[in-house]
Amino acid sequence: MLIAESILLTIATAATPLLLAAIGELVVERSGVLNLGVEGMMVMGAVCGFAAAALTGSPWIGMLAAILAGVLFSLLFGFLTLTIATNQVATGLSLTLLGLGLSSMIGEAFVGSPGVKLPTLANGIAEIPLVGQPVAGLLDLLAGIPLIGRVLFAQDPIFYISIALVIGVTWFLFHTRAGLVLRSVGDNHASAHALGTNVIGIRYLAVMFGGACAGLAGGHLSLVYTPQWVENMTAGRGWIALALVVFASWRPLRLLAGAYLFGAVSIGQLHAQALGLGIPSQLLSSLPYLATVLVLVLISRNRRLTMMNTPASLGQPFVPDR
Amino acid sequence: MRFELVKRSQHSKLFSALSPFLALALTVICGALIFAALGKSPVDGLYYYFVEPLLEVWSLHELAIKAAPLILIAVGLSVCFLSNNWNIGAEGQFIAGAIAGSILPVMFPDFQNAFVLPLMLLMGVLGGAAYGAIPALLKTRFGTNEILTSLMLVYVAQNFLDWLTRGPWRDPAGNNFPLTRRFHADAVLPEVLPSSGSAHWGIVFALVAAVVVWFMISRTIKGFEVRVLGESPRAGRFAGFSARRMVFFAFLVSGGLAGLAGISEVAGAIGYLQPVISPGYGFTAIIVAFLGRLNPLGIVAAGLVLGLTYLGGEAAQISMGLSDKVARVFQGMLLFFVLGCDTLIHYRIRLVHDALTAKRS
């Protein structure tokens, strides 16, 4: 039972950054903007989060810095694609290229320096005066439940945020007026504009949300998953997150399944490498990427599913007529 | 006060020509600011980056070596981007070409004659084209997004090369280093001007490819088809052009040229296979393609500029102790400015005084 429990835990840890980056990008794409810069925002979040935590000693400040870095980077993308209407695909690519370059420059001073790990939820809560200790004690108790106890009650705070974000985004998109407006902007920006909706403003907010999520995902990588800085440590996870949005056909709850499936694949290949089954480790390392291709093919074969769900204005620049 | 975009009735010829230079100037200004922020003299920094590599004959040869793969790949990408096919996996096709082209010298080292090199180059082209055909096939057959599939295949190619050089292709006499055996003399791409420096024939391939593709794009019906399908797929359909065939055409051309770049790099500059053979040429070439405004002749100039940033990065690291990572920041910034400046081609920017508009309404 102990092995199954720890495998579940590692899968959740591997899936969390994918889920975070994907849920942000899902909102961005629902507003009609295709931001291919997820990888760049994520890696900037990772390096800024790590640097801030190493300099201040506080992983919490690190997380805030990661989010801030993601938002600032997304604003760069927003200014180009929304304000001066550049090509979204090319601009997203350049965001990724710039992010990878800038992060390796910033991170050079931090290669090999000891990381600061974000505490688990219980340890974090225990630091709060008065109520902290009893609540933390309760969580520790619940974590004793076999198999699912630690998965549900003894993880890092970001895990809970990622789950809450998925539920929150589902509620926002499909049960609030603001969510309806956001989807209308993504499906037909000309009509939304004619109805008096501020298309550009809404898209800016969506892009910033996407940046915050990607930054948080990066912070999770460098402060929770592997608390250290390694150049290009996102290793294509931003791109996998983009594929997950297609896989989920732009529905937040399906992202959960996708992210955990990929978490399982990437953890599974690590375990297979450790067992030394005689399969080349490079083939196993390729599995998450091959799985992404396979999943994309399976999903896009079903033209109706993708056609029905793809935001109709996705990727098209909008310049209001006056 | 804010500004708004006003669509021009026609593309601005002036800004079409001016925008790459504007972007370069902005990058240089930002570069100077970065040098200052890092506590280095901006003048020295810019000198080592953009002037010093041009002063010596040997470093001009180095520039040709760095620019050759960038130009070859970017010329192919221009066909893709003009026809609205987003191949961003050129790095993978570069590796696939290098591997396919190396089959002869690595697996059949005793096969030594004048045919080896041409066969290697051919196999490099075919290897890159075949690898590029995968996203094309998936796009046409299943409607799969080619951006994501072509990029995912980069990681797969990198892992495959890593496995080859550490596993089956490792030189048994190589002291356990992850390298293949050194290519024999018949398998090495010769130097263009052996008396003056080390630049190999890759740069000649690049220049020929640029001229051929430029002619194809601007003077033939096929090039017209590329541009029509890129700008308006609907109009292309009415003209009887096949979008499916164009996807294959674009990916095969760009994959083939990336493959040629890969085998030229391995047979010319390196001389054997190793786990990592490219400092990101396939991605930098995207910047080259856009800086060259997707025009193969412009791409030649852009390839030289981006090649210069690689050399400048090394020079500044040696002379000023500046991180070579700064070069990648330069490259990333450049693409941003290029895309931003291109807006001026299609739009006029008008300043709007909010106080005035408020009074009027």
XYZ file of C-alpha atoms in Angstrom:
683
model
C 0.000 0.000 0.000
C 2.842 2.325 0.837
C 4.257 2.167 -2.693
C 0.878 2.803 -4.302
C 0.396 5.792 -2.019
C 3.769 7.336 -2.843
C 3.223 6.770 -6.578
C -0.129 8.570 -6.329
C 1.604 11.415 -4.499
C 4.323 11.819 -7.123
C 1.785 11.681 -9.936
C -0.137 14.518 -8.283
C 3.086 16.520 -7.927
C 3.997 15.962 -11.578
C 0.481 16.780 -12.786
C 0.060 20.003 -10.796
C 2.280 22.296 -12.949
C 0.699 20.919 -16.126
C -2.773 21.481 -14.731
C -1.967 25.021 -13.592
C -0.447 26.131 -16.878
C -3.244 24.474 -18.839
C -6.102 25.993 -16.834
C -4.626 29.453 -17.407
C -4.189 28.875 -21.108
C -7.714 27.492 -21.329
C -9.152 30.784 -20.108
C -6.884 32.698 -22.507
C -8.012 30.602 -25.462
C -11.652 30.832 -24.427
C -11.257 34.598 -24.829
C -10.030 34.030 -28.396
C -6.305 34.505 -27.834
C -3.746 31.810 -28.625
C -0.710 32.363 -26.398
C 2.054 29.974 -27.432
C 4.337 31.602 -24.866
C 3.270 29.333 -21.992
C 6.687 27.688 -21.895
C 8.371 31.097 -21.717
C 6.119 32.432 -18.944
C 6.514 29.190 -17.037
C 10.295 29.182 -17.176
C 10.368 32.852 -16.126
C 8.113 31.969 -13.199
C 10.469 29.143 -12.277
C 13.610 31.269 -12.319
C 12.117 34.355 -10.636
C 10.410 32.222 -8.006
C 13.617 30.388 -7.253
C 15.688 33.574 -7.179
C 13.276 35.429 -4.892
C 13.051 32.471 -2.524
C 16.825 32.036 -2.444
C 17.403 35.741 -1.786
C 14.722 36.216 0.874
C 14.691 32.709 2.317
C 10.916 32.628 2.027
C 9.296 30.212 -0.442
C 6.052 32.163 -0.129
C 7.689 35.322 -1.463
C 9.184 33.082 -4.136
C 5.734 31.943 -5.206
C 4.489 35.535 -5.349
C 7.510 36.496 -7.445
C 6.790 33.571 -9.794
C 3.212 34.738 -10.303
C 4.316 38.328 -10.802
C 6.940 37.294 -13.367
C 4.319 35.316 -15.294
C 1.918 38.261 -15.304
C 4.567 40.789 -16.404
C 5.702 38.477 -19.184
C 2.134 37.927 -20.331
C 1.614 41.695 -20.455
C 4.445 41.892 -22.972
C 2.532 39.405 -25.110
C -0.707 41.287 -24.483
C 0.748 44.598 -25.584
C 1.994 43.148 -28.869
C -0.959 40.984 -29.850
C -3.797 43.049 -28.382
C -2.653 46.654 -28.543
C -0.632 46.541 -31.743
C -2.298 43.486 -33.288
C 0.734 41.349 -34.152
C 0.457 37.740 -35.277
C -0.379 35.690 -32.177
C 1.447 32.521 -33.203
C 4.709 34.298 -33.972
C 4.478 36.526 -30.888
C 3.820 33.554 -28.631
C 6.854 31.797 -30.070
C 9.004 34.835 -29.461
C 7.742 34.996 -25.870
C 8.955 31.434 -25.391
C 12.334 32.101 -27.045
C 12.868 35.277 -25.008
C 11.761 33.544 -21.810
C 14.177 30.664 -22.284
C 17.041 33.074 -23.001
C 16.248 35.562 -20.246
C 15.718 32.846 -17.638
C 19.049 31.206 -18.375
C 20.753 34.605 -18.031
C 18.999 35.438 -14.744
C 19.408 31.918 -13.424
C 23.125 31.624 -14.117
C 23.954 32.981 -10.659
C 21.636 30.426 -9.032
C 22.766 27.219 -10.719
C 23.653 24.774 -7.983
C 22.576 26.989 -5.103
C 20.469 25.223 -2.480
C 16.741 25.422 -3.077
C 14.022 26.455 -0.676
C 11.114 24.060 -0.604
C 7.572 25.186 -0.039
C 6.191 23.448 3.095
C 3.224 21.121 2.859
C -0.181 22.507 3.668
C -0.142 21.182 7.247
C 3.330 22.563 7.996
C 2.350 25.875 6.442
C -0.822 26.156 8.495
C 1.009 25.234 11.686
C 2.914 28.525 11.407
C -0.298 30.530 11.777
C -0.676 31.629 15.426
C -3.480 30.283 17.670
C -5.636 28.250 15.217
C -2.705 26.923 13.234
C -1.537 24.096 15.469
C -4.892 22.325 16.017
C -5.838 22.509 12.315
C -2.438 21.149 11.340
C -2.881 18.370 13.864
C -6.238 17.473 12.351
C -4.726 17.404 8.851
C -1.935 15.132 10.069
C -4.547 12.841 11.550
C -6.544 12.721 8.304
C -3.350 12.052 6.369
C -3.186 8.763 8.234
C -6.097 7.349 6.206
C -4.608 4.543 4.139
C -3.945 5.055 0.423
C -5.774 8.355 -0.138
C -4.997 10.111 3.148
C -1.687 11.659 2.173
C -2.802 12.374 -1.385
C -5.769 14.381 -0.111
C -4.452 15.972 3.065
C -0.648 16.133 3.095
C 0.333 17.883 -0.131
C 1.830 21.239 -0.955
C -0.569 24.208 -0.981
C -0.206 24.686 -4.733
C -1.838 21.306 -5.343
C -4.980 22.502 -3.584
C -4.863 25.790 -5.463
C -4.694 23.928 -8.778
C -7.780 21.861 -7.965
C -9.615 24.933 -6.670
C -8.713 26.825 -9.856
C -10.192 24.115 -12.071
C -13.443 24.171 -10.133
C -13.423 27.961 -9.949
C -12.821 28.371 -13.682
C -15.593 25.883 -14.497
C -17.995 27.865 -12.339
C -16.805 31.184 -13.743
C -17.000 30.212 -17.413
C -20.337 28.436 -17.375
C -22.248 29.872 -14.415
C -21.485 33.581 -14.315
C -22.337 36.492 -16.548
C -18.694 37.547 -16.778
C -17.800 34.062 -17.975
C -20.453 34.237 -20.660
C -19.070 37.578 -21.813
C -15.560 36.142 -21.944
C -16.731 33.206 -24.048
C -18.675 35.517 -26.367
C -15.507 37.540 -26.940
C -13.726 34.336 -27.872
C -16.452 33.090 -30.170
C -17.236 36.256 -32.081
C -15.257 39.349 -31.205
C -17.004 41.536 -33.787
C -20.454 40.854 -32.338
C -19.219 41.247 -28.790
C -17.695 44.589 -29.758
C -20.964 45.661 -31.417
C -22.777 44.882 -28.170
C -20.483 47.306 -26.379
C -18.177 44.744 -24.780
C -14.609 45.896 -24.272
C -12.984 43.066 -26.274
C -9.399 44.182 -25.801
C -9.838 44.820 -22.072
C -11.330 41.384 -21.439
C -8.597 39.738 -23.453
C -5.962 41.595 -21.439
C -7.448 40.233 -18.222
C -7.572 36.704 -19.636
C -3.963 36.902 -20.849
C -2.849 38.155 -17.426
C -4.684 35.299 -15.725
C -2.933 32.889 -18.056
C 0.392 34.498 -17.186
C -0.279 34.218 -13.458
C -1.142 30.529 -13.776
C 1.901 29.785 -15.940
C 4.121 31.678 -13.487
C 2.657 29.723 -10.574
C 3.239 26.494 -12.501
C 6.870 27.488 -12.981
C 7.177 28.353 -9.305
C 5.804 24.924 -8.451
C 8.561 23.349 -10.556
C 11.427 25.235 -8.916
C 10.048 25.406 -5.358
C 8.124 22.148 -4.930
C 8.734 19.559 -7.638
C 12.527 19.855 -7.784
C 13.592 22.700 -5.464
C 16.531 23.918 -7.531
C 17.212 25.893 -10.699
C 18.247 24.048 -13.847
C 18.420 25.764 -17.224
C 15.346 25.012 -19.380
C 13.876 23.115 -16.439
C 10.347 23.338 -17.842
C 11.458 20.829 -20.530
C 8.490 21.346 -22.816
C 5.824 21.245 -20.082
C 4.405 24.546 -21.326
C 3.884 22.975 -24.735
C 2.321 19.883 -23.210
C -0.050 22.193 -21.316
C -1.051 23.750 -24.646
C -1.744 20.277 -26.012
C -3.785 19.475 -22.906
C -6.131 22.372 -23.664
C -6.835 20.848 -27.079
C -7.133 17.408 -25.479
C -9.697 18.788 -23.026
C -11.567 20.380 -25.942
C -11.549 23.658 -23.987
C -13.480 22.159 -21.027
C -11.828 22.722 -17.636
C -12.914 19.497 -15.933
C -11.470 17.368 -18.736
C -8.137 19.062 -18.057
C -7.998 17.198 -14.753
C -8.098 13.862 -16.549
C -5.527 15.011 -19.120
C -3.056 16.460 -16.628
C -3.186 13.411 -14.373
C -2.830 11.074 -17.336
C 0.340 12.915 -18.337
C 1.539 13.018 -14.757
C 1.112 9.248 -14.686
C 3.013 8.792 -17.959
C 5.944 10.917 -16.833
C 6.129 9.257 -13.396
C 5.639 5.823 -14.937
C 8.595 6.307 -17.251
C 10.753 7.455 -14.316
C 9.865 4.300 -12.370
C 10.548 2.179 -15.442
C 13.970 3.809 -15.748
C 14.703 3.086 -12.083
C 13.713 -0.560 -12.500
C 16.144 -0.900 -15.403
C 13.974 -3.065 -17.633
C 16.535 -2.890 -20.404
C 14.479 -0.281 -22.248
C 16.720 2.656 -23.239
C 16.109 5.551 -20.871
C 15.981 7.945 -23.814
C 13.002 6.072 -25.261
C 11.248 6.297 -21.907
C 12.037 10.024 -21.646
C 10.428 10.475 -25.059
C 7.200 8.847 -23.922
C 5.443 11.984 -22.585
C 6.130 13.767 -25.892
C 5.039 10.786 -27.988
C 1.947 10.451 -25.808
C 1.165 14.111 -26.494
C 1.318 13.527 -30.244
C -0.826 10.396 -29.939
C -3.426 12.111 -27.798
C -3.600 15.087 -30.170
C -4.140 12.749 -33.104
C -6.885 10.819 -31.306
C -8.680 14.018 -30.301
C -8.392 15.826 -33.615
C -9.591 12.761 -35.541
C -12.981 13.587 -34.105
C -13.579 16.713 -36.186
C -17.021 17.357 -34.736
C -15.759 17.466 -31.182
C -13.012 19.962 -31.987
C -15.121 22.051 -34.353
C -17.919 22.379 -31.798
C -15.648 23.441 -28.981
C -12.848 25.509 -30.518
C -13.437 29.198 -29.768
C -14.378 30.580 -33.182
C -12.189 33.699 -32.972
C -9.148 31.806 -31.663
C -5.923 33.340 -32.903
C -7.503 36.134 -34.908
C -6.279 39.648 -34.126
C -8.957 42.212 -33.348
C -8.684 45.876 -34.218
C -11.845 47.794 -33.398
C -13.281 49.845 -36.262
C -13.991 53.414 -35.464
C -3.489 60.219 -24.001
C -3.519 56.880 -25.775
C -2.995 55.622 -29.283
C -5.040 53.576 -31.662
C -4.359 51.652 -34.870
C -5.757 52.872 -38.161
C -5.638 50.349 -40.966
C -3.739 51.521 -44.036
C -5.496 51.100 -47.359
C -2.243 49.702 -48.781
C 0.822 48.089 -47.276
C 3.413 50.708 -46.509
C 6.400 50.129 -48.820
C 8.506 52.406 -46.664
C 7.974 50.445 -43.466
C 8.273 47.090 -45.267
C 11.865 48.034 -46.003
C 12.474 49.933 -42.800
C 11.003 47.639 -40.134
C 13.893 45.125 -39.881
C 16.353 47.988 -39.419
C 14.114 49.674 -36.881
C 13.912 46.372 -34.991
C 17.687 45.973 -35.081
C 18.200 49.506 -33.803
C 15.772 48.938 -30.928
C 17.509 45.664 -30.062
C 20.888 47.379 -30.000
C 19.524 50.105 -27.711
C 18.011 47.528 -25.358
C 21.253 45.553 -25.544
C 23.192 48.600 -24.406
C 20.781 48.989 -21.486
C 21.277 45.325 -20.526
C 25.067 45.742 -20.601
C 24.729 48.803 -18.388
C 22.426 46.911 -16.012
C 24.998 44.123 -15.733
C 27.615 46.714 -14.815
C 29.540 46.480 -18.088
C 30.396 49.218 -20.505
C 27.706 49.312 -23.215
C 30.196 50.580 -25.786
C 32.576 47.679 -25.169
C 29.702 45.216 -25.136
C 28.295 46.329 -28.455
C 31.799 46.440 -29.920
C 32.535 42.822 -28.965
C 29.106 41.702 -30.120
C 28.737 43.426 -33.438
C 32.119 44.758 -34.594
C 35.004 42.629 -33.348
C 33.863 39.376 -35.034
C 33.947 41.187 -38.392
C 37.561 42.355 -38.154
C 39.483 39.112 -38.635
C 39.395 36.763 -41.613
C 39.152 33.631 -39.469
C 36.171 34.984 -37.594
C 34.433 35.844 -40.857
C 34.798 32.153 -41.657
C 33.306 31.342 -38.273
C 30.430 33.652 -39.116
C 29.819 31.750 -42.353
C 29.812 28.463 -40.419
C 27.244 29.797 -37.927
C 25.109 31.535 -40.549
C 24.934 28.581 -42.959
C 22.528 26.388 -40.946
C 20.477 29.424 -39.906
C 19.996 30.537 -43.520
C 19.289 27.022 -44.825
C 16.659 26.333 -42.189
C 15.083 29.791 -42.336
C 14.761 29.695 -46.131
C 12.754 26.490 -45.784
C 10.698 27.969 -42.963
C 9.812 30.954 -45.139
C 7.941 28.588 -47.485
C 6.121 27.162 -44.476
C 5.226 30.477 -42.870
C 4.211 32.099 -46.188
C 1.811 29.225 -46.828
C 0.525 29.478 -43.234
C 2.013 26.173 -42.075
C 3.609 26.568 -38.668
C 6.575 24.240 -38.638
C 8.446 24.992 -35.416
C 10.164 21.623 -35.280
C 13.053 22.453 -37.612
C 15.444 21.620 -34.773
C 14.171 18.039 -34.890
C 14.402 17.866 -38.688
C 17.962 19.215 -38.432
C 18.849 16.335 -36.085
C 17.013 13.781 -38.235
C 18.975 14.926 -41.289
C 22.242 14.739 -39.364
C 21.483 11.197 -38.218
C 20.290 9.939 -41.617
C 23.291 11.506 -43.343
C 25.695 9.935 -40.852
C 24.553 6.365 -41.503
C 27.207 5.817 -44.187
C 30.344 7.092 -42.391
C 29.334 5.619 -39.019
C 27.906 2.227 -39.968
C 29.879 1.584 -43.164
C 33.237 3.237 -42.464
C 34.963 1.011 -45.042
C 32.819 2.388 -47.845
C 35.177 5.170 -48.923
C 35.017 6.803 -52.328
C 33.875 9.970 -54.075
C 30.205 8.967 -53.882
C 30.066 8.964 -50.100
C 29.631 12.689 -49.574
C 26.907 13.257 -52.201
C 25.043 10.219 -50.852
C 25.349 11.545 -47.297
C 23.963 14.935 -48.303
C 21.105 13.269 -50.169
C 20.280 11.074 -47.205
C 20.425 14.112 -44.935
C 17.865 15.898 -47.084
C 15.660 12.804 -47.212
C 15.956 12.246 -43.459
C 14.949 15.807 -42.630
C 12.123 15.750 -45.181
C 10.816 12.420 -43.867
C 10.815 13.743 -40.304
C 9.034 16.898 -41.475
C 6.479 14.757 -43.279
C 5.186 13.370 -39.973
C 3.470 16.571 -38.768
C 2.331 17.193 -42.351
C 0.741 13.759 -42.529
C -0.922 14.169 -39.149
C -2.227 17.608 -40.134
C -3.687 16.543 -43.468
C -4.941 13.123 -42.361
C -6.316 13.909 -38.887
C -6.375 17.702 -38.663
C -3.800 17.630 -35.846
C -2.251 20.968 -34.922
C 1.177 21.018 -36.606
C 2.677 23.511 -34.137
C 2.427 21.103 -31.243
C 3.293 17.896 -33.097
C 6.336 19.348 -34.858
C 7.630 20.705 -31.541
C 7.056 17.454 -29.638
C 9.066 15.614 -32.295
C 12.068 17.840 -31.481
C 12.332 16.282 -28.029
C 11.955 12.808 -29.516
C 14.755 13.461 -32.042
C 17.034 14.837 -29.305
C 16.465 11.747 -27.187
C 17.052 9.463 -30.169
C 20.364 11.141 -31.014
C 21.375 10.906 -27.362
C 20.615 7.179 -27.385
C 22.505 6.587 -30.637
C 25.666 8.347 -29.542
C 25.713 6.749 -26.081
C 24.552 3.344 -27.308
C 24.801 1.569 -30.652
C 26.773 4.238 -32.519
C 29.333 5.006 -29.841
C 32.894 4.686 -31.047
C 34.261 1.489 -29.458
C 37.729 3.057 -29.490
C 36.509 6.332 -28.020
C 37.357 5.868 -24.305
C 33.648 5.686 -23.432
C 32.978 9.240 -24.591
C 29.503 9.559 -26.123
C 30.821 10.222 -29.629
C 30.632 8.281 -32.861
C 33.780 7.436 -34.779
C 35.317 10.429 -36.563
C 34.177 10.689 -40.201
C 36.794 9.490 -42.707
C 38.288 11.954 -45.184
C 35.814 11.163 -47.971
C 32.873 11.896 -45.675
C 34.004 15.353 -44.581
C 32.444 18.382 -46.212
C 35.440 20.311 -47.618
C 36.311 23.921 -46.974
C 35.348 26.513 -49.562
C 38.615 28.454 -49.393
C 41.022 26.119 -47.611
C 43.832 28.665 -47.817
C 42.048 31.382 -45.865
C 39.883 29.644 -43.278
C 37.616 26.898 -42.115
C 34.223 27.807 -43.642
C 32.779 24.686 -45.286
C 30.472 24.295 -48.276
C 27.391 24.689 -46.087
C 27.380 28.437 -46.697
C 27.363 27.836 -50.458
C 24.413 25.458 -50.106
C 22.663 28.145 -48.066
C 23.197 30.844 -50.676
C 22.092 28.558 -53.525
C 18.995 27.486 -51.565
C 18.138 31.132 -50.895
C 18.347 32.082 -54.558
C 16.411 29.003 -55.735
C 13.620 29.468 -53.208
C 13.515 33.206 -53.882
C 13.054 32.460 -57.581
C 10.409 29.855 -56.815
C 8.440 32.172 -54.518
C 8.589 35.321 -56.609
C 8.759 34.090 -60.201
C 6.891 30.788 -60.511
C 3.279 29.627 -60.332
C 4.210 27.359 -57.398
C 5.353 30.399 -55.440
C 2.116 32.169 -56.281
C 0.262 29.117 -54.964
C 2.285 29.286 -51.722
C 1.351 32.912 -51.162
C -2.302 32.620 -52.152
C -2.918 29.614 -49.918
C -1.139 31.413 -47.088
C -3.079 34.641 -47.326
C -6.478 33.319 -48.303
C -7.114 29.574 -48.301
C -10.592 30.213 -49.718
C -9.253 32.093 -52.711
C -6.715 29.304 -53.153
C -9.475 26.717 -53.303
C -11.316 28.696 -55.974
C -8.087 28.834 -57.964
C -7.942 25.045 -57.789
C -4.912 24.875 -55.491
C -4.788 21.964 -53.073
C -4.233 22.998 -49.472
C -3.346 19.411 -48.522
C -0.624 19.148 -51.126
C 0.699 22.531 -50.008
C 1.053 21.300 -46.416
C 3.243 18.455 -47.660
C 5.165 20.692 -50.030
C 5.975 23.213 -47.294
C 6.980 20.612 -44.728
C 9.045 18.571 -47.190
C 10.931 21.634 -48.439
C 11.617 23.001 -44.958
C 12.358 19.559 -43.511
C 14.703 18.774 -46.388
C 16.606 22.030 -46.037
C 16.833 21.604 -42.270
C 18.139 18.087 -42.875
C 20.742 19.422 -45.307
C 21.762 21.952 -42.665
C 22.067 19.132 -40.139
C 24.304 16.881 -42.212
C 26.375 19.881 -43.391
C 26.958 20.909 -39.792
C 27.996 17.396 -38.767
C 30.099 16.622 -41.857
C 31.538 20.128 -42.095
C 31.906 21.770 -38.703
C 31.911 18.875 -36.203
C 33.230 15.746 -37.963
C 31.349 13.167 -35.848
C 28.008 12.800 -34.078
C 27.641 13.758 -30.420
C 24.595 13.947 -28.094
C 24.073 17.658 -28.803
C 24.865 18.995 -32.261
C 22.941 22.267 -32.372
C 22.897 25.344 -30.149
C 19.235 25.815 -31.031
C 19.703 26.620 -34.737
C 16.207 25.328 -35.533
C 14.610 27.824 -33.159
C 16.891 30.755 -33.918
C 16.053 30.199 -37.594
C 12.452 31.185 -36.808
C 13.805 34.593 -35.772
C 15.954 34.700 -38.915
C 12.931 33.975 -41.114
C 10.903 36.808 -39.616
C 13.800 39.281 -39.510
C 14.306 38.526 -43.218
C 10.628 39.347 -43.707
C 10.096 35.804 -45.089
C 12.031 36.815 -48.198
C 14.863 34.337 -48.928
C 17.258 37.109 -49.920
C 16.424 39.079 -46.784
C 16.966 35.864 -44.862
C 20.585 35.704 -46.037
C 21.242 39.088 -44.418
C 19.235 38.149 -41.327
C 21.131 34.864 -40.986
C 24.418 36.763 -40.944
C 23.094 39.110 -38.237
C 21.911 36.251 -36.016
C 25.117 34.312 -36.695
C 26.927 37.382 -35.442
C 25.090 37.191 -32.107
C 26.457 33.668 -31.545
C 30.018 34.829 -32.282
C 29.560 38.036 -30.304
C 28.316 36.021 -27.358
C 31.541 34.011 -27.367
C 33.712 37.086 -27.895
C 32.059 39.047 -25.089
C 32.360 36.075 -22.767
C 36.111 35.790 -23.387
C 36.883 39.513 -23.409
C 34.467 40.905 -20.830
C 33.470 37.904 -18.739
C 29.913 38.456 -19.901
C 27.594 35.452 -19.869
C 27.089 33.906 -23.306
C 23.415 33.614 -22.349
C 23.053 37.306 -23.195
C 23.160 36.301 -26.867
C 19.927 34.340 -26.461
C 18.274 37.335 -24.821
C 19.326 39.428 -27.826
C 17.811 36.891 -30.187
C 14.536 36.753 -28.293
C 14.248 40.551 -28.107
C 14.975 40.883 -31.795
C 11.959 38.786 -32.781
C 9.729 40.828 -30.485
C 10.842 44.073 -32.065
C 10.538 42.659 -35.593
C 6.947 41.621 -34.962
C 6.139 44.919 -33.292
C 7.641 46.992 -36.083
C 5.803 44.954 -38.719
C 2.580 46.418 -37.361
C 3.637 49.741 -38.889
C 3.399 48.141 -42.340
C -0.300 47.467 -42.011
C -1.406 50.173 -39.606
C -0.849 53.840 -38.937
C -0.551 54.754 -35.318
C -2.638 57.715 -34.289
C -2.330 59.475 -30.975
C -5.645 60.246 -29.356
C -5.941 62.932 -26.695
C -8.557 61.720 -24.281
C -9.330 65.216 -23.016
C -10.199 66.312 -26.547
C -12.463 63.349 -27.297
C -14.155 63.810 -23.948
C -14.890 67.466 -24.699
C -16.233 66.658 -28.152
C -18.682 64.065 -26.878
